[in-house]
Coordinates of C-alpha atoms and ligand atoms in Angstrom, one line a residue:
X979 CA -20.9 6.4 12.8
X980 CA -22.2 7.4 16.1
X981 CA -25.8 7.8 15.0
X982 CA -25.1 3.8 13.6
X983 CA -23.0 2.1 16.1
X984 CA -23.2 -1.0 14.6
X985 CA -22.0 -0.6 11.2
X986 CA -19.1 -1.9 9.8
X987 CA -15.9 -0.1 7.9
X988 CA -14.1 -1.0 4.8
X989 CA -11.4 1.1 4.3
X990 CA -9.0 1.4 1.1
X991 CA -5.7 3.2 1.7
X992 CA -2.7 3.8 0.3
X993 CA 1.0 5.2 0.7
X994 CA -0.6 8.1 2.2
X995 CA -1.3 6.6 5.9
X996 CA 2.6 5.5 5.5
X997 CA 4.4 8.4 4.7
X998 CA 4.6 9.0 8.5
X999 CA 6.7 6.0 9.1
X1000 CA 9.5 7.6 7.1
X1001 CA 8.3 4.7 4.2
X1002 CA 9.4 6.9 0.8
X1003 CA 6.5 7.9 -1.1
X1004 CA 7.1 6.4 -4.2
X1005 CA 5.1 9.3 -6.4
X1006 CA 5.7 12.2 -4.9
X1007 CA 7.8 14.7 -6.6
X1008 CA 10.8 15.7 -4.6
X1009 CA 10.4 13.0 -2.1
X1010 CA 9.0 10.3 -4.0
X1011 CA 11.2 7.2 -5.1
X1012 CA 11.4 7.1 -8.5
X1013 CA 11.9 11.1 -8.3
X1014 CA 15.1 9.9 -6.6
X1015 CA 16.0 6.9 -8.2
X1016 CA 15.4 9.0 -11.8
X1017 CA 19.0 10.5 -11.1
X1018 CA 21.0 7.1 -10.8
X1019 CA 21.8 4.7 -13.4
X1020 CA 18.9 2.4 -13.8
X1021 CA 17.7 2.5 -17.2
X1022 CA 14.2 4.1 -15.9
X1023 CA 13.5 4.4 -12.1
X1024 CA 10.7 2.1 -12.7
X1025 CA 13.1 -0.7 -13.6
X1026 CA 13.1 -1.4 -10.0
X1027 CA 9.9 -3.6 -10.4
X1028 CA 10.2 -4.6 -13.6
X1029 CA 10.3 -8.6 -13.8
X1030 CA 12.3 -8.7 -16.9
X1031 CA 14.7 -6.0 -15.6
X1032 CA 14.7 -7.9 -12.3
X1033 CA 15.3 -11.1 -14.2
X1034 CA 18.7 -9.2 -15.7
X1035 CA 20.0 -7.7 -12.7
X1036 CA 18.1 -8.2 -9.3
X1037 CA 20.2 -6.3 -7.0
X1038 CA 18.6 -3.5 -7.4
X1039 CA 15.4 -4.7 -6.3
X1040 CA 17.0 -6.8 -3.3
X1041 CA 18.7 -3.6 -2.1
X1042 CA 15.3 -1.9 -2.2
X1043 CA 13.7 -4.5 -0.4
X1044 CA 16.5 -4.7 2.3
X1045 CA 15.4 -1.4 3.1
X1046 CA 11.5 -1.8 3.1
X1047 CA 11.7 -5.2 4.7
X1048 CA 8.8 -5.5 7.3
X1049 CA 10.8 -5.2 10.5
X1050 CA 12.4 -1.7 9.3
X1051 CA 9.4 0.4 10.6
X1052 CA 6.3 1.1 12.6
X1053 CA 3.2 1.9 12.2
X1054 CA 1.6 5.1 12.1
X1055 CA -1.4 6.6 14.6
X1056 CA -3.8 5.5 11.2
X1057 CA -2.6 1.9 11.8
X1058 CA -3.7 1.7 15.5
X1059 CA -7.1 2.8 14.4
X1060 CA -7.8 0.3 12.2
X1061 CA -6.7 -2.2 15.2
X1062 CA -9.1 0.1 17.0
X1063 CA -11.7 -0.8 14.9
X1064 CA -11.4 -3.9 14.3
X1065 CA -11.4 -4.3 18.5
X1066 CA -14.5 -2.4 18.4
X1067 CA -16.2 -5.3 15.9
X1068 CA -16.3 -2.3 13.3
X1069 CA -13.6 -3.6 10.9
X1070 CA -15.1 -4.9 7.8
X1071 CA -12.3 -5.1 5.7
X1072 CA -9.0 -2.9 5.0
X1073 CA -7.7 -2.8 1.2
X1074 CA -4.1 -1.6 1.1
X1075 CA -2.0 -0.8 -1.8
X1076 CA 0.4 -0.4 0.7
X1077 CA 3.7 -3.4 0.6
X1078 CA 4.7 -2.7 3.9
X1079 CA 2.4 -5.1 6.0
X1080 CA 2.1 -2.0 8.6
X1081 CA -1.6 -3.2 8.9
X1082 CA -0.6 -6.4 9.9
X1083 CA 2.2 -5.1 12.5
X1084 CA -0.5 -3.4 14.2
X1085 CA -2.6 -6.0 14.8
X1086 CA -5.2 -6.4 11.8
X1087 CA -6.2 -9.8 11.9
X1088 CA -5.1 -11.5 8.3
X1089 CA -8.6 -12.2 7.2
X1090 CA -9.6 -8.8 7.5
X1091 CA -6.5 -7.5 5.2
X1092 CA -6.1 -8.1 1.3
X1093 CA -2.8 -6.6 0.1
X1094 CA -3.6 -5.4 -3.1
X1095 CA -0.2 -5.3 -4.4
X1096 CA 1.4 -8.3 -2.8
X1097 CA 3.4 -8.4 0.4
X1098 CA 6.8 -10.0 1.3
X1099 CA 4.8 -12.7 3.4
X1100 CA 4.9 -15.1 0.5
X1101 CA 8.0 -16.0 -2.5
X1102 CA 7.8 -17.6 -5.7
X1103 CA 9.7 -18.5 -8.6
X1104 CA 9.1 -16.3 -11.4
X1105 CA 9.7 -19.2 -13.9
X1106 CA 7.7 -21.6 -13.0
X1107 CA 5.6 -20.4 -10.0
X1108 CA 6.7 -22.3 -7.1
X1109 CA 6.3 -21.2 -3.7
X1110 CA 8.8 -20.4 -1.3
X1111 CA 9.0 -19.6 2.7
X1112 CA 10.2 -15.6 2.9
X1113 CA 12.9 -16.6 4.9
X1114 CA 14.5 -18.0 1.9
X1115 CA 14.7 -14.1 0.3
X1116 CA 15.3 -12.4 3.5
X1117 CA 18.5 -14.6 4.7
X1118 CA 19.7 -13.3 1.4
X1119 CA 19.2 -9.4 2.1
X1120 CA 21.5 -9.9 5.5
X1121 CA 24.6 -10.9 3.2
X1122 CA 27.4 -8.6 2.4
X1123 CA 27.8 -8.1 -0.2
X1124 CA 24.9 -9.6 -2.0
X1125 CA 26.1 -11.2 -4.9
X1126 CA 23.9 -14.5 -5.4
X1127 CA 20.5 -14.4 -5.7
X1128 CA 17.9 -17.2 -4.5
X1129 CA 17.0 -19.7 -7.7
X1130 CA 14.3 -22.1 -7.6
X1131 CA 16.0 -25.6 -7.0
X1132 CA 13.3 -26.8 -10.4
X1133 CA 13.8 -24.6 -12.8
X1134 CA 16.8 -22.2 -12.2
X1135 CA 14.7 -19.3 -12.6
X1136 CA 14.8 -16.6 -9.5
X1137 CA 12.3 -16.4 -6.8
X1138 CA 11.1 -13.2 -5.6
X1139 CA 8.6 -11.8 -3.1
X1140 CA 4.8 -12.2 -3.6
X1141 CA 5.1 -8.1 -4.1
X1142 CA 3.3 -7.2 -7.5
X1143 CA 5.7 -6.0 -10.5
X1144 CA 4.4 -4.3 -13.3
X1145 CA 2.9 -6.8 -15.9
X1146 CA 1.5 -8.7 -13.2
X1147 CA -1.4 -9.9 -12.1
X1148 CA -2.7 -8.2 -8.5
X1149 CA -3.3 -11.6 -6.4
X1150 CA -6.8 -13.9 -6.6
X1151 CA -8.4 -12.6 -3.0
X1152 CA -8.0 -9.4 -4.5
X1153 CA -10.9 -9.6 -6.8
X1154 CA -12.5 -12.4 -5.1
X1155 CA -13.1 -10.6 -1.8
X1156 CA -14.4 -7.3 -3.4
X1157 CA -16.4 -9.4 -5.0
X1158 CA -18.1 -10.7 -1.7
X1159 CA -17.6 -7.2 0.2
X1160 CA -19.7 -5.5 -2.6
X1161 CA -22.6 -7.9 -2.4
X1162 CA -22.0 -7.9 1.7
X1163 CA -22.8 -3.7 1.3
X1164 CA -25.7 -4.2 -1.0
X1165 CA -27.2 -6.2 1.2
X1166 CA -26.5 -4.1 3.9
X1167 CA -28.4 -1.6 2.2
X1168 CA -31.1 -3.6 1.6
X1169 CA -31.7 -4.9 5.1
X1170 CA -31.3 -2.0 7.1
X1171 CA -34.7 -1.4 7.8
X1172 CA -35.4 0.0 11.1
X1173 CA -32.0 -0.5 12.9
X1174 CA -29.7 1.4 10.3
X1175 CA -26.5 -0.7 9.9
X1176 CA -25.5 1.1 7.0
X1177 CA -22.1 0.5 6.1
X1178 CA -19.0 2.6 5.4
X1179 CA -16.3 3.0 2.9
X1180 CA -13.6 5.4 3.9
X1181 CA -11.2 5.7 1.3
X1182 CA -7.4 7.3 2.8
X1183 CA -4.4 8.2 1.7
X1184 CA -4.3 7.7 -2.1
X1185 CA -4.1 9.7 -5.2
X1186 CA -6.0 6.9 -6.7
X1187 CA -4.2 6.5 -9.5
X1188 CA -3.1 2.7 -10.1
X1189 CA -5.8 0.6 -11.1
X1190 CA -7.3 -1.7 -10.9
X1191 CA -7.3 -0.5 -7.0
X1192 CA -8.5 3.3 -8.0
X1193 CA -11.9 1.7 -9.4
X1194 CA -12.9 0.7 -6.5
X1195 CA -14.4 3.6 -5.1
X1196 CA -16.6 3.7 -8.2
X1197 CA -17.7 0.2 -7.6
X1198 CA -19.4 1.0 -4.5
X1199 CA -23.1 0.8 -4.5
X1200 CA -24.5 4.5 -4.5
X1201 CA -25.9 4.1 -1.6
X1202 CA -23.4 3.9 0.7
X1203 CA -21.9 6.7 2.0
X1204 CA -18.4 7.0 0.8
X1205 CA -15.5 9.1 2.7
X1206 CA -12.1 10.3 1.2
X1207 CA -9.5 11.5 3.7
X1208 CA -6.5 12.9 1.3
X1209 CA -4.9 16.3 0.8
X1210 CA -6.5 16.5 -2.6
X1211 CA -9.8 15.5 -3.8
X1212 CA -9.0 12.4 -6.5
X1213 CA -10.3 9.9 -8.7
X1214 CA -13.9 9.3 -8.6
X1215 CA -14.3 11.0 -5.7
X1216 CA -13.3 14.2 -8.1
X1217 CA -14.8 12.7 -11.3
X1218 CA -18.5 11.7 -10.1
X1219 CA -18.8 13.3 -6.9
X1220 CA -21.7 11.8 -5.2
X1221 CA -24.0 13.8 -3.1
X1222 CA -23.5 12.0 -0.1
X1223 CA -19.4 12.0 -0.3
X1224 CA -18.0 13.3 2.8
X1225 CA -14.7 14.4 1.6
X1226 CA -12.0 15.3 4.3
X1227 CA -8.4 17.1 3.1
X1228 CA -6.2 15.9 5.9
X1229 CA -3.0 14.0 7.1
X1230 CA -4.6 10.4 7.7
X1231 CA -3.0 10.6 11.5
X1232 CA -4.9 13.6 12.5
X1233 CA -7.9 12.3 10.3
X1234 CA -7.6 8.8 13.2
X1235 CA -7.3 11.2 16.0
X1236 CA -10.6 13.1 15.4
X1237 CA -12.3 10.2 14.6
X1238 CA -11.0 8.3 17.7
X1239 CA -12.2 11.8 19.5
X1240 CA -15.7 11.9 18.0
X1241 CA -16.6 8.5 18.7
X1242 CA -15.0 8.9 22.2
X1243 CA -12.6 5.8 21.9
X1244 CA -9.7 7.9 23.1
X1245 CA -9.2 5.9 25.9
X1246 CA -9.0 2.6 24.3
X1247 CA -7.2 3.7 21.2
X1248 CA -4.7 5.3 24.6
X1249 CA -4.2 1.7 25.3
X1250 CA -3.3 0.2 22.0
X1251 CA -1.2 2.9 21.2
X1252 CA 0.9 2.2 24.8
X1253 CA 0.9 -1.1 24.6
X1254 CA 2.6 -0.6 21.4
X1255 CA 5.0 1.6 22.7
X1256 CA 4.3 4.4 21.2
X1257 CA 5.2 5.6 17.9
X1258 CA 7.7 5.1 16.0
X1259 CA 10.5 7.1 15.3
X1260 CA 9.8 8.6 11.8
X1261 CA 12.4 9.5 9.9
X1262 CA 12.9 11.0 6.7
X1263 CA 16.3 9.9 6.6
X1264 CA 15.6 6.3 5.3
X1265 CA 15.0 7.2 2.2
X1266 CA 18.4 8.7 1.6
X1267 CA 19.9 5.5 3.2
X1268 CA 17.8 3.7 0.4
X1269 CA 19.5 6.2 -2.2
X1270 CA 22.9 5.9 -1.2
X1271 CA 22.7 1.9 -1.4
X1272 CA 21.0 2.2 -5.3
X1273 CA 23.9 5.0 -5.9
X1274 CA 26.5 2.5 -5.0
X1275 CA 25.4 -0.2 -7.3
X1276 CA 26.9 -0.9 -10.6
X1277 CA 24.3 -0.6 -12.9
X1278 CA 25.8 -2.0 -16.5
X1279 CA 22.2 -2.9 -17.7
X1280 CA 21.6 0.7 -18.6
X1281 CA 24.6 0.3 -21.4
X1282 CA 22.9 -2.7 -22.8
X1283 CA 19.8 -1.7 -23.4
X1284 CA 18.5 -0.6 -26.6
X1285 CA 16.2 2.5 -26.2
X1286 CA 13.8 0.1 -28.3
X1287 CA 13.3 -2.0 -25.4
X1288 CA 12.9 0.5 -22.9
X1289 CA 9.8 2.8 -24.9
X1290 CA 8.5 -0.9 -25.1
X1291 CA 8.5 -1.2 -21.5
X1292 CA 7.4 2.1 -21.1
X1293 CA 4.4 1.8 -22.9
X1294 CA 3.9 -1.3 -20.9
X1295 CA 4.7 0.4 -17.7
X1296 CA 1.4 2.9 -18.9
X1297 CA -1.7 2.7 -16.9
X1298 CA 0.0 0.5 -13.7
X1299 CA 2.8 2.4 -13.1
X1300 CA 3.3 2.4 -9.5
X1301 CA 3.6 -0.4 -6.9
X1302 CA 2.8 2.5 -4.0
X1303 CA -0.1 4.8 -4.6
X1304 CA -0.9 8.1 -2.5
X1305 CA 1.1 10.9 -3.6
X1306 CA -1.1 13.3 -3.0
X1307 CA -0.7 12.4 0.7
X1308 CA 2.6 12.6 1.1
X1309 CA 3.9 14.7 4.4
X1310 CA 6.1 16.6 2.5
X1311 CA 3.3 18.4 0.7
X1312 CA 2.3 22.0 2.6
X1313 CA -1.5 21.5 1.1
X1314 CA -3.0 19.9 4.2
X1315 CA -6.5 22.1 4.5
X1316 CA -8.0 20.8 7.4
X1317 CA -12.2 21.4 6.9
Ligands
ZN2243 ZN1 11.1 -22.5 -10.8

Protein backbone atom coordinates (compact mmCIF):
# COMPACT_ATOMS: atom_id res chain seq x y z
CA UNK A 1 0.00 0.00 0.00
CA UNK A 2 2.67 2.53 0.43
CA UNK A 3 4.38 1.78 -2.80
CA UNK A 4 0.41 2.48 -4.34
CA UNK A 5 -1.01 5.20 -2.32
CA UNK A 6 -3.90 5.40 -4.32
CA UNK A 7 -5.43 2.10 -4.20
CA UNK A 8 -8.47 1.18 -2.73
CA UNK A 9 -9.39 -1.70 0.06
CA UNK A 10 -12.12 -4.15 0.12
CA UNK A 11 -12.06 -5.99 3.06
CA UNK A 12 -14.17 -9.15 4.19
CA UNK A 13 -14.34 -9.89 7.93
CA UNK A 14 -15.81 -11.79 10.23
CA UNK A 15 -16.51 -12.51 14.13
CA UNK A 16 -12.89 -12.49 14.42
CA UNK A 17 -12.39 -8.44 14.42
CA UNK A 18 -15.39 -8.74 17.19
CA UNK A 19 -14.32 -10.98 19.60
CA UNK A 20 -12.57 -8.06 21.25
CA UNK A 21 -15.76 -6.30 22.05
CA UNK A 22 -16.63 -9.10 24.42
CA UNK A 23 -19.32 -10.09 21.25
CA UNK A 24 -19.40 -14.30 21.91
CA UNK A 25 -17.83 -16.05 19.26
CA UNK A 26 -20.47 -18.05 18.08
CA UNK A 27 -17.99 -21.12 16.84
CA UNK A 28 -15.50 -21.32 18.95
CA UNK A 29 -15.25 -24.27 21.16
CA UNK A 30 -15.24 -23.37 24.79
CA UNK A 31 -16.23 -19.88 24.29
CA UNK A 32 -18.31 -20.02 21.30
CA UNK A 33 -22.28 -19.77 21.54
CA UNK A 34 -23.68 -22.65 20.59
CA UNK A 35 -20.79 -24.45 22.70
CA UNK A 36 -22.66 -22.82 25.50
CA UNK A 37 -26.07 -22.87 24.46
CA UNK A 38 -25.43 -26.92 23.66
CA UNK A 39 -25.86 -27.51 27.46
CA UNK A 40 -29.37 -25.80 28.00
CA UNK A 41 -32.63 -27.02 26.81
CA UNK A 42 -33.14 -25.90 23.28
CA UNK A 43 -33.66 -28.73 21.12
CA UNK A 44 -30.18 -27.98 19.24
CA UNK A 45 -28.16 -24.77 20.04
CA UNK A 46 -28.72 -23.81 16.53
CA UNK A 47 -32.46 -23.54 17.14
CA UNK A 48 -31.74 -20.11 18.12
CA UNK A 49 -31.94 -18.97 14.39
CA UNK A 50 -34.07 -21.31 13.12
CA UNK A 51 -37.28 -19.51 11.55
CA UNK A 52 -39.49 -22.40 12.17
CA UNK A 53 -38.08 -22.88 15.73
CA UNK A 54 -38.49 -19.15 16.08
CA UNK A 55 -41.94 -19.26 14.67
CA UNK A 56 -42.76 -21.87 17.86
CA UNK A 57 -41.14 -20.20 20.51
CA UNK A 58 -39.30 -16.80 19.87
CA UNK A 59 -38.06 -15.98 23.19
CA UNK A 60 -35.23 -17.42 22.82
CA UNK A 61 -34.08 -15.52 19.99
CA UNK A 62 -35.45 -12.10 21.59
CA UNK A 63 -33.44 -12.80 24.70
CA UNK A 64 -30.42 -13.35 22.40
CA UNK A 65 -30.89 -10.30 20.63
CA UNK A 66 -31.58 -8.21 23.83
CA UNK A 67 -28.09 -9.00 24.50
CA UNK A 68 -26.43 -8.29 21.07
CA UNK A 69 -28.58 -5.34 20.41
CA UNK A 70 -26.39 -2.60 18.68
CA UNK A 71 -26.06 -0.17 21.62
CA UNK A 72 -24.53 -3.07 23.93
CA UNK A 73 -20.96 -2.64 22.67
CA UNK A 74 -18.09 -0.89 20.96
CA UNK A 75 -16.01 -1.20 18.50
CA UNK A 76 -12.76 -2.73 18.46
CA UNK A 77 -9.16 -0.89 17.27
CA UNK A 78 -9.99 -3.03 13.69
CA UNK A 79 -13.27 -0.90 13.47
CA UNK A 80 -11.46 2.58 13.68
CA UNK A 81 -9.20 1.49 10.90
CA UNK A 82 -11.63 0.80 8.54
CA UNK A 83 -13.05 4.48 9.48
CA UNK A 84 -9.37 5.23 8.97
CA UNK A 85 -9.53 4.15 5.68
CA UNK A 86 -12.33 5.18 4.51
CA UNK A 87 -11.07 8.99 5.78
CA UNK A 88 -8.07 8.31 3.82
CA UNK A 89 -10.33 7.78 0.39
CA UNK A 90 -8.89 4.07 0.60
CA UNK A 91 -12.22 2.35 1.62
CA UNK A 92 -13.60 0.47 -1.22
CA UNK A 93 -15.87 -1.62 0.37
CA UNK A 94 -16.17 -3.75 3.80
CA UNK A 95 -18.16 -7.19 3.66
CA UNK A 96 -19.08 -8.31 7.17
CA UNK A 97 -20.53 -11.43 8.27
CA UNK A 98 -20.56 -9.79 11.27
CA UNK A 99 -24.63 -8.79 12.93
CA UNK A 100 -23.42 -6.36 15.19
CA UNK A 101 -23.32 -3.10 12.92
CA UNK A 102 -19.77 -2.32 14.87
CA UNK A 103 -18.72 -1.07 11.30
CA UNK A 104 -21.44 1.25 11.22
CA UNK A 105 -20.88 2.53 15.01
CA UNK A 106 -17.49 3.54 13.93
CA UNK A 107 -18.30 5.58 11.36
CA UNK A 108 -18.32 3.46 7.91
CA UNK A 109 -20.47 5.27 5.69
CA UNK A 110 -23.67 2.87 4.79
CA UNK A 111 -22.79 2.66 1.21
CA UNK A 112 -19.49 1.41 1.80
CA UNK A 113 -20.88 -1.62 4.12
CA UNK A 114 -23.03 -4.79 2.97
CA UNK A 115 -23.97 -6.87 5.96
CA UNK A 116 -23.81 -10.18 4.60
CA UNK A 117 -25.88 -11.72 7.13
CA UNK A 118 -28.50 -9.06 7.85
CA UNK A 119 -28.46 -6.54 10.55
CA UNK A 120 -31.02 -5.35 13.14
CA UNK A 121 -31.36 -1.97 11.07
CA UNK A 122 -34.36 -3.41 9.18
CA UNK A 123 -37.76 -5.93 10.43
CA UNK A 124 -40.05 -7.83 8.57
CA UNK A 125 -42.76 -10.18 8.84
CA UNK A 126 -41.85 -13.62 8.28
CA UNK A 127 -45.29 -14.45 6.81
CA UNK A 128 -45.82 -12.26 4.38
CA UNK A 129 -42.71 -10.04 4.15
CA UNK A 130 -43.68 -6.69 5.32
CA UNK A 131 -41.44 -4.27 6.55
CA UNK A 132 -41.19 -2.86 9.82
CA UNK A 133 -39.19 0.19 11.69
CA UNK A 134 -36.65 -1.65 14.35
CA UNK A 135 -38.05 0.26 16.90
CA UNK A 136 -41.06 -1.84 16.70
CA UNK A 137 -38.75 -5.20 17.90
CA UNK A 138 -36.54 -3.28 20.15
CA UNK A 139 -39.44 -1.60 22.43
CA UNK A 140 -40.20 -5.27 22.82
CA UNK A 141 -36.65 -6.46 24.23
CA UNK A 142 -36.99 -3.53 27.07
CA UNK A 143 -40.18 -5.42 28.65
CA UNK A 144 -40.17 -7.53 31.61
CA UNK A 145 -40.91 -10.12 31.25
CA UNK A 146 -41.21 -10.63 27.61
CA UNK A 147 -44.20 -12.49 27.01
CA UNK A 148 -45.77 -10.99 23.59
CA UNK A 149 -44.05 -10.98 20.72
CA UNK A 150 -44.48 -8.26 17.70
CA UNK A 151 -47.10 -9.68 14.94
CA UNK A 152 -47.61 -8.13 11.67
CA UNK A 153 -50.95 -6.08 11.88
CA UNK A 154 -51.80 -8.13 8.02
CA UNK A 155 -51.16 -11.43 8.50
CA UNK A 156 -50.56 -12.36 12.17
CA UNK A 157 -47.41 -13.90 11.48
CA UNK A 158 -44.24 -12.51 13.66
CA UNK A 159 -41.81 -9.95 12.58
CA UNK A 160 -38.26 -10.32 13.24
CA UNK A 161 -34.97 -8.52 12.48
CA UNK A 162 -33.58 -8.32 8.93
CA UNK A 163 -30.74 -10.75 10.64
CA UNK A 164 -30.36 -13.89 8.32
CA UNK A 165 -31.72 -17.42 9.78
CA UNK A 166 -30.80 -20.52 8.41
CA UNK A 167 -32.83 -21.39 5.29
CA UNK A 168 -32.66 -17.94 4.24
CA UNK A 169 -31.67 -16.07 1.62
CA UNK A 170 -28.42 -13.58 2.48
CA UNK A 171 -29.97 -10.03 1.30
CA UNK A 172 -30.06 -8.72 -2.68
CA UNK A 173 -26.87 -6.03 -2.32
CA UNK A 174 -25.20 -8.93 -1.26
CA UNK A 175 -24.70 -10.44 -4.55
CA UNK A 176 -25.45 -7.42 -6.43
CA UNK A 177 -22.53 -5.36 -5.11
CA UNK A 178 -19.92 -8.24 -5.42
CA UNK A 179 -21.02 -8.34 -8.52
CA UNK A 180 -20.03 -4.65 -9.32
CA UNK A 181 -16.81 -4.77 -6.85
CA UNK A 182 -15.48 -7.78 -8.94
CA UNK A 183 -15.80 -6.11 -12.31
CA UNK A 184 -14.62 -2.56 -10.37
CA UNK A 185 -11.07 -4.91 -9.52
CA UNK A 186 -10.79 -6.28 -13.02
CA UNK A 187 -10.78 -3.22 -14.34
CA UNK A 188 -8.56 -2.03 -11.94
CA UNK A 189 -6.20 -4.42 -13.12
CA UNK A 190 -6.64 -3.72 -16.44
CA UNK A 191 -6.12 0.03 -16.33
CA UNK A 192 -3.35 0.33 -14.11
CA UNK A 193 -0.83 1.05 -16.51
CA UNK A 194 1.86 3.33 -15.45
CA UNK A 195 0.32 4.73 -12.17
CA UNK A 196 -0.28 1.32 -10.35
CA UNK A 197 -3.71 1.55 -8.53
CA UNK A 198 -3.89 -1.92 -8.03
CA UNK A 199 -6.36 -2.84 -5.61
CA UNK A 200 -6.59 -4.77 -2.39
CA UNK A 201 -8.58 -7.52 -0.83
CA UNK A 202 -7.77 -8.12 2.79
CA UNK A 203 -9.63 -10.79 4.17
CA UNK A 204 -9.84 -10.70 8.50
CA UNK A 205 -11.06 -12.45 11.07
CA UNK A 206 -12.86 -15.55 9.66
CA UNK A 207 -12.56 -19.23 9.56
CA UNK A 208 -14.28 -18.90 6.28
CA UNK A 209 -16.49 -21.39 6.73
CA UNK A 210 -20.27 -20.21 5.89
CA UNK A 211 -20.90 -19.77 2.40
CA UNK A 212 -21.86 -18.26 0.37
CA UNK A 213 -19.48 -15.51 2.11
CA UNK A 214 -16.32 -18.01 2.31
CA UNK A 215 -16.29 -18.10 -1.78
CA UNK A 216 -15.50 -14.99 -2.00
CA UNK A 217 -11.96 -14.93 -1.65
CA UNK A 218 -11.93 -17.47 -4.56
CA UNK A 219 -13.88 -15.07 -6.64
CA UNK A 220 -11.28 -12.59 -6.75
CA UNK A 221 -9.48 -12.06 -9.97
CA UNK A 222 -5.93 -13.71 -9.66
CA UNK A 223 -4.51 -10.80 -10.05
CA UNK A 224 -5.10 -9.02 -7.23
CA UNK A 225 -3.15 -9.43 -4.36
CA UNK A 226 -5.17 -11.05 -1.65
CA UNK A 227 -4.32 -10.68 2.24
CA UNK A 228 -5.67 -12.96 5.10
CA UNK A 229 -5.17 -11.72 8.71
CA UNK A 230 -6.47 -14.88 10.98
CA UNK A 231 -4.81 -17.07 13.51
CA UNK A 232 -5.05 -19.98 11.13
CA UNK A 233 -4.64 -20.15 7.42
CA UNK A 234 -8.43 -21.08 6.03
CA UNK A 235 -10.47 -21.58 3.13
CA UNK A 236 -9.11 -20.83 -0.13
CA UNK A 237 -6.46 -19.06 1.25
CA UNK A 238 -5.37 -22.83 2.51
CA UNK A 239 -7.00 -24.68 -0.48
CA UNK A 240 -5.45 -22.75 -3.60
CA UNK A 241 -2.85 -20.66 -2.11
CA UNK A 242 -1.92 -18.08 -4.60
CA UNK A 243 1.61 -17.01 -5.10
CA UNK A 244 1.03 -13.56 -4.33
CA UNK A 245 -1.15 -14.27 -0.87
CA UNK A 246 0.24 -12.30 1.88
CA UNK A 247 -0.98 -14.37 4.72
CA UNK A 248 -0.67 -12.75 8.25
CA UNK A 249 -1.54 -15.06 11.71
CA UNK A 250 -2.65 -12.32 13.99
CA UNK A 251 -5.25 -10.71 16.36
CA UNK A 252 -7.05 -8.27 13.77
CA UNK A 253 -6.37 -5.31 16.51
CA UNK A 254 -2.67 -5.68 16.39
CA UNK A 255 -2.97 -6.59 12.63
CA UNK A 256 -4.77 -2.37 12.50
CA UNK A 257 -1.99 -1.14 14.63
CA UNK A 258 0.96 -2.26 12.33
CA UNK A 259 -0.71 -1.30 9.46
CA UNK A 260 -1.77 2.14 10.85
CA UNK A 261 2.24 2.11 11.82
CA UNK A 262 3.53 1.17 8.46
CA UNK A 263 1.62 3.57 6.57
CA UNK A 264 2.31 6.20 9.26
CA UNK A 265 -1.40 7.20 9.90
CA UNK A 266 -0.77 6.88 13.66
CA UNK A 267 -1.55 10.20 14.24
CA UNK A 268 -4.87 10.42 12.52
CA UNK A 269 -6.04 6.90 13.48
CA UNK A 270 -4.88 8.84 17.39
CA UNK A 271 -7.67 11.10 16.56
CA UNK A 272 -10.43 8.86 15.65
CA UNK A 273 -9.74 6.62 18.29
CA UNK A 274 -10.07 9.84 20.97
CA UNK A 275 -12.68 11.22 19.54
CA UNK A 276 -14.32 8.04 20.19
CA UNK A 277 -13.34 7.84 23.55
CA UNK A 278 -11.41 5.23 23.52
CA UNK A 279 -12.10 1.71 23.68
CA UNK A 280 -14.41 -0.02 24.95
CA UNK A 281 -14.54 -1.95 27.87
CA UNK A 282 -14.33 -5.61 26.71
CA UNK A 283 -15.62 -7.93 28.59
CA UNK A 284 -15.85 -11.54 28.57
CA UNK A 285 -18.54 -11.50 30.98
CA UNK A 286 -21.39 -10.87 28.48
CA UNK A 287 -21.57 -13.90 27.27
CA UNK A 288 -22.29 -15.51 30.58
CA UNK A 289 -25.01 -12.81 31.17
CA UNK A 290 -26.35 -14.06 27.67
CA UNK A 291 -26.23 -17.78 29.25
CA UNK A 292 -27.83 -17.11 32.41
CA UNK A 293 -30.94 -15.37 30.46
CA UNK A 294 -31.20 -18.68 27.84
CA UNK A 295 -30.76 -20.91 31.21
CA UNK A 296 -33.71 -19.27 32.82
CA UNK A 297 -36.08 -19.82 29.96
CA UNK A 298 -38.56 -22.51 29.84
CA UNK A 299 -37.91 -24.31 26.96
CA UNK A 300 -41.05 -26.95 26.42
CA UNK A 301 -40.36 -27.14 22.67
CA UNK A 302 -37.50 -29.55 23.28
CA UNK A 303 -40.46 -32.15 24.72
CA UNK A 304 -42.41 -31.67 21.59
CA UNK A 305 -40.21 -32.31 19.14
CA UNK A 306 -39.89 -35.49 17.37
CA UNK A 307 -36.18 -36.36 16.77
CA UNK A 308 -37.59 -36.78 13.06
CA UNK A 309 -37.86 -33.21 12.81
CA UNK A 310 -34.87 -32.17 14.27
CA UNK A 311 -32.17 -34.66 11.92
CA UNK A 312 -34.47 -32.91 9.31
CA UNK A 313 -33.39 -29.56 10.41
CA UNK A 314 -30.12 -30.66 10.85
CA UNK A 315 -29.47 -31.79 7.62
CA UNK A 316 -30.88 -28.45 6.61
CA UNK A 317 -28.77 -26.59 9.06
CA UNK A 318 -25.62 -28.48 6.87
CA UNK A 319 -23.46 -26.34 4.81
CA UNK A 320 -24.87 -22.59 6.45
CA UNK A 321 -24.62 -23.40 9.81
CA UNK A 322 -23.59 -20.26 11.44
CA UNK A 323 -24.92 -16.71 11.46
CA UNK A 324 -21.21 -15.55 12.91
CA UNK A 325 -18.19 -16.82 11.18
CA UNK A 326 -14.48 -16.50 12.49
CA UNK A 327 -13.69 -19.03 14.94
CA UNK A 328 -10.46 -19.47 14.28
CA UNK A 329 -10.03 -15.76 15.46
CA UNK A 330 -11.39 -15.97 18.50
CA UNK A 331 -9.28 -14.22 21.62
CA UNK A 332 -9.57 -17.03 23.58
CA UNK A 333 -7.44 -19.16 21.33
CA UNK A 334 -3.43 -19.16 22.51
CA UNK A 335 -2.36 -19.77 18.66
CA UNK A 336 -1.76 -16.09 17.78
CA UNK A 337 1.85 -16.47 15.74
CA UNK A 338 2.70 -13.17 14.99
CA UNK A 339 5.15 -13.37 11.41
ZN1 LIG B 1 -47.40 -10.37 7.65
Amino acid sequence: MKSNPNAKVIFMVGAGISTSCGIPDFRSPGTGLYHNLARLKLPYPEAVFDVDFFQSDPLPFYTLAKELYPGNFRPSKFHYLLKLFQDKDVLKRVYTQNIDTLERQAGVKDDLIIEAHGSFAHCHCIGCGKVYPPQVFKSKLAEHPMKDFVKCDVCGELVKPAIVFFGEDLPDSFSETWLNDSEWLREKITTSGKHPQQPLVIVVGTSLAVYPFASLPEEIPRKVKRVLCNLETVGDFKANKRPTDLIVHQYSDEFAEQLVEELGWQEDFEKILTAQGGMGDNSKEQLLEIVHDLENLSLDQSEHESADKKDKKLQRLNGHDSDEDGASNSSSSQKAAKE
